[in-house]
Short mmCIF file of C-alpha atoms in Angstrom, two decimals:
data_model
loop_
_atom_site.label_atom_id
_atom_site.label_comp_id
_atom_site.label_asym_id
_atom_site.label_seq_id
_atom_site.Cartn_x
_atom_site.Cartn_y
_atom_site.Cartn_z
CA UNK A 1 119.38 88.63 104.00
CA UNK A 2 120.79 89.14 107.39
CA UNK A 3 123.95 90.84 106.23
CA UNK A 4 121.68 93.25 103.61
CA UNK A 5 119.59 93.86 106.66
CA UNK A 6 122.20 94.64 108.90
CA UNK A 7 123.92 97.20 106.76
CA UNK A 8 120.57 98.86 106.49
CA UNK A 9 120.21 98.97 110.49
CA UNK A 10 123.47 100.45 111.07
CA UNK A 11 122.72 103.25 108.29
CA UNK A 12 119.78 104.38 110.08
CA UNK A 13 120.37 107.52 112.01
CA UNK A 14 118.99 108.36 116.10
CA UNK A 15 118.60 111.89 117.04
CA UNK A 16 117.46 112.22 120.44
CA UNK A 17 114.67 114.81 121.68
CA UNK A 18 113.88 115.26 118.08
CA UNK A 19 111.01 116.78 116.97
CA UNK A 20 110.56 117.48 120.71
CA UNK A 21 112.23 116.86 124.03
CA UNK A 22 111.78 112.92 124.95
CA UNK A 23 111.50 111.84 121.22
CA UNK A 24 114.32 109.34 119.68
CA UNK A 25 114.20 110.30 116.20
CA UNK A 26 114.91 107.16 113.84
CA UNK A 27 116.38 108.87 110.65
CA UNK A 28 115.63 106.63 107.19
CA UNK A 29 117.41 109.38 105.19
CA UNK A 30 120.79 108.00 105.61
CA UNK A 31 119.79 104.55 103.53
CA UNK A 32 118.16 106.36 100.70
CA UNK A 33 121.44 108.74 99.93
CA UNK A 34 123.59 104.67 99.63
CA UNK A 35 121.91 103.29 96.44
CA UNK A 36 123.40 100.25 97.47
CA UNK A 37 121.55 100.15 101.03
CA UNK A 38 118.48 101.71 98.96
CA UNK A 39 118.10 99.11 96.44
CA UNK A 40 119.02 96.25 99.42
CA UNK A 41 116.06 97.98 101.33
CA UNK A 42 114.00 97.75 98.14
CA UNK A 43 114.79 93.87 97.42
CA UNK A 44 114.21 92.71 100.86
CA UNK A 45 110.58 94.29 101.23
CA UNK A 46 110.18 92.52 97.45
CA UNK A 47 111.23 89.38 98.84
CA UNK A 48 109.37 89.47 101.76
CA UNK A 49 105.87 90.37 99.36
CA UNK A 50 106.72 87.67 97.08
CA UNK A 51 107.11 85.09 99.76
CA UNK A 52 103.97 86.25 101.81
CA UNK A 53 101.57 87.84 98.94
CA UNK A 54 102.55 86.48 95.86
CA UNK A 55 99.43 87.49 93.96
CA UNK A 56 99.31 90.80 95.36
CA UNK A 57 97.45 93.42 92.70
CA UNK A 58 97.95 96.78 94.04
CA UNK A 59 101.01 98.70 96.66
CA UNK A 60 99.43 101.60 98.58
CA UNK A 61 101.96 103.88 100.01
CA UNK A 62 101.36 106.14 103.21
CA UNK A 63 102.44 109.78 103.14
CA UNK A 64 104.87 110.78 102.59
CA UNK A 65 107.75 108.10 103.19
CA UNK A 66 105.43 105.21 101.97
CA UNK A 67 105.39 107.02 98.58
CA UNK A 68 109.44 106.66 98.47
CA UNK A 69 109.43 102.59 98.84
CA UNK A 70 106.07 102.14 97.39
CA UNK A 71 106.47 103.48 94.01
CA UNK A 72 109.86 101.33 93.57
CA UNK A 73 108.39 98.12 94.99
CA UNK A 74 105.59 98.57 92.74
CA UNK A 75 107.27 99.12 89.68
CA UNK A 76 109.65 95.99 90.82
CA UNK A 77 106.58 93.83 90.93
CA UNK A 78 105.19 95.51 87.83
CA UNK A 79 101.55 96.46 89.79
CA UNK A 80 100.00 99.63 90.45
CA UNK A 81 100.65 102.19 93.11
CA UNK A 82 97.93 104.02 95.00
CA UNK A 83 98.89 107.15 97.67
CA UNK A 84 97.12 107.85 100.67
CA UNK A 85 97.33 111.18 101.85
CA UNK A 86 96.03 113.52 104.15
CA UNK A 87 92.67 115.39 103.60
CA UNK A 88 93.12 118.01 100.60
CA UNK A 89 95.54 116.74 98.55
CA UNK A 90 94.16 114.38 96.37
CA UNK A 91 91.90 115.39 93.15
CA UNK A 92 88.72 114.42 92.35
CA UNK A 93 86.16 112.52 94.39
CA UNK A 94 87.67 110.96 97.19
CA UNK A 95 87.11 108.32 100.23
CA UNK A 96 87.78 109.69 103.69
CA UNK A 97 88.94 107.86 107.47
CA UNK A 98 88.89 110.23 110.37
CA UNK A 99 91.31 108.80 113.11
CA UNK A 100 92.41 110.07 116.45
CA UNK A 101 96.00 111.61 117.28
CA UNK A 102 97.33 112.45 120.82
CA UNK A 103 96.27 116.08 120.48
CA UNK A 104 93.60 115.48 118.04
CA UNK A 105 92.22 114.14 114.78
CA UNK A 106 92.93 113.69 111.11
CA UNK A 107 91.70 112.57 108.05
CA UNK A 108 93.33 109.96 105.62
CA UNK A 109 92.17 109.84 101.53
CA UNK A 110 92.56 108.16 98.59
CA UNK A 111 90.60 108.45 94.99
CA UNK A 112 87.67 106.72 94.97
CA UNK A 113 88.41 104.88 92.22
CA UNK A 114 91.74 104.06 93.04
CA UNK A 115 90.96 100.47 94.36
CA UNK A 116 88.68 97.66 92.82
CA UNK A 117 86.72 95.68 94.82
CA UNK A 118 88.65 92.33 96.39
CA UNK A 119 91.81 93.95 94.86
CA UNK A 120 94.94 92.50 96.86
CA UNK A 121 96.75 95.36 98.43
CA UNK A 122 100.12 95.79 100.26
CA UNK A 123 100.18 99.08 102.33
CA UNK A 124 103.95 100.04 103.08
CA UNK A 125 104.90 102.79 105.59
CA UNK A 126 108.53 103.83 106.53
CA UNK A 127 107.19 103.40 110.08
CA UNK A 128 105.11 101.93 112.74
CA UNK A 129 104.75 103.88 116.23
CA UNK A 130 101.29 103.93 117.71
CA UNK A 131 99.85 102.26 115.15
CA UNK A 132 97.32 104.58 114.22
CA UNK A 133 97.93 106.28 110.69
CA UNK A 134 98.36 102.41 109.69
CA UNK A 135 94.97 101.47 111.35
CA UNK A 136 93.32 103.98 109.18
CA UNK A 137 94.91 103.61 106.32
CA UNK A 138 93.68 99.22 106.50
CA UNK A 139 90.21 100.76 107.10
CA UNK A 140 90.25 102.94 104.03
CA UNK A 141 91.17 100.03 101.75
CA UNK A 142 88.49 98.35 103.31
CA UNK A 143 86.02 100.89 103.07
CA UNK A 144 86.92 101.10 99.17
CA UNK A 145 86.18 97.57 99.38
CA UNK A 146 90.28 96.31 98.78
CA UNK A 147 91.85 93.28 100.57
CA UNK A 148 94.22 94.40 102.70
CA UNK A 149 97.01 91.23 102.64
CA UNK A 150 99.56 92.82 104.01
CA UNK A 151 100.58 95.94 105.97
CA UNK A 152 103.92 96.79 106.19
CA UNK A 153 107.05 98.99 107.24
CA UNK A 154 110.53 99.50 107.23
CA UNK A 155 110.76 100.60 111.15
CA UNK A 156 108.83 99.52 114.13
CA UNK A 157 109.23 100.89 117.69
CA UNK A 158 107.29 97.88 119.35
CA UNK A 159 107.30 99.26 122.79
CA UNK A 160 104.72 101.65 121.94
CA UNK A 161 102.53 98.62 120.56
CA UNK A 162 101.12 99.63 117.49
CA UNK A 163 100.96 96.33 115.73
CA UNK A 164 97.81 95.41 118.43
CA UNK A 165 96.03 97.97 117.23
CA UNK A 166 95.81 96.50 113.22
CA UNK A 167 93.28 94.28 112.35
CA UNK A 168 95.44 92.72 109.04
CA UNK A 169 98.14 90.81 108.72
CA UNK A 170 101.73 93.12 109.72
CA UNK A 171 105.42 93.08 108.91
CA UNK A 172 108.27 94.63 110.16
CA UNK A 173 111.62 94.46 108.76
CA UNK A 174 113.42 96.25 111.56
CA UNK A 175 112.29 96.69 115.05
CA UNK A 176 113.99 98.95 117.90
#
């Protein structure tokens, strides 16, 4: 694992004072264009489900990034996959979180009948900062009566302390 993992790490890109001016930009990109790195990323977030969630029913991926390793680690486990995304994009009746942002709000959704009650979920994100679009994403599962087991992400930058602010169970393969 540690050699798999380490490849991975030094394929991830920094850009400094991107988007904005005091921002260090982790870049997942890089990874995805190796299919070797990409399918080493892949296997290690299987592992790591299959060690910690074995019986896990359902992946629900964040947008938009959580869609790219939630679809594959869903197929790999041969379960369903569920999006979140923001307000407006999904069709048909849908389940709504508000949470704050640093300049605002927004609003999280998924189908409504995307979850069954007491299903076992696994949300996966690319990234954790603040902690916030994960927060909302646990409550949303909840509030469509899931069991979140597991939330999860590729990246975590754990000075900005975003894993306090989850209520489930949290796992990050690589921290800066």
């Amino acid at each position: 694992m540690e050699v798999r993992l380490n490849k991975i790490k030094s394929a991830i890109m920094a850009y400094q004072d991107y988007p904005k001016p005091g921002i260090l930009f982790r870049d997942i990109f890089p990874v995805l264009r190796n299919a070797e790195l990409f399918e080493d990323l892949i296997e290690l977030l299987v592992e790591k489900i299959k060690t910690q969630v074995p019986d896990v029913e359902l992946i629900v991926g964040l947008d938009a990034r959580g869609f790219l390793f939630g679809t594959l680690i869903a197929q790999k486990l041969k379960i369903g996959f569920v999006p979140i995304r923001k307000k407006g994009k999904l069709p048909g009746e849908c389940c709504q979180v508000s949470y704050s942002l640093e300049y605002g709000t927004d609003v999280l959704e998924a189908q409504k009948d995307s979850i069954q009650a007491g299903q076992k979920v696994v949300i996966i994100d690319d990234l954790l900062a603040t902690g916030g679009t994960m927060s909302a994403a646990s409550q949303l599962v909840d509030k469509l009566e899931g069991n979140v087991c597991l939330c999860m992400v590729v990246m975590e930058l754990v000075d900005l302390k975003g894993s306090a602010k989850l209520k489930h169970p949290f796992f990050s393969l690589i921290q800066y």
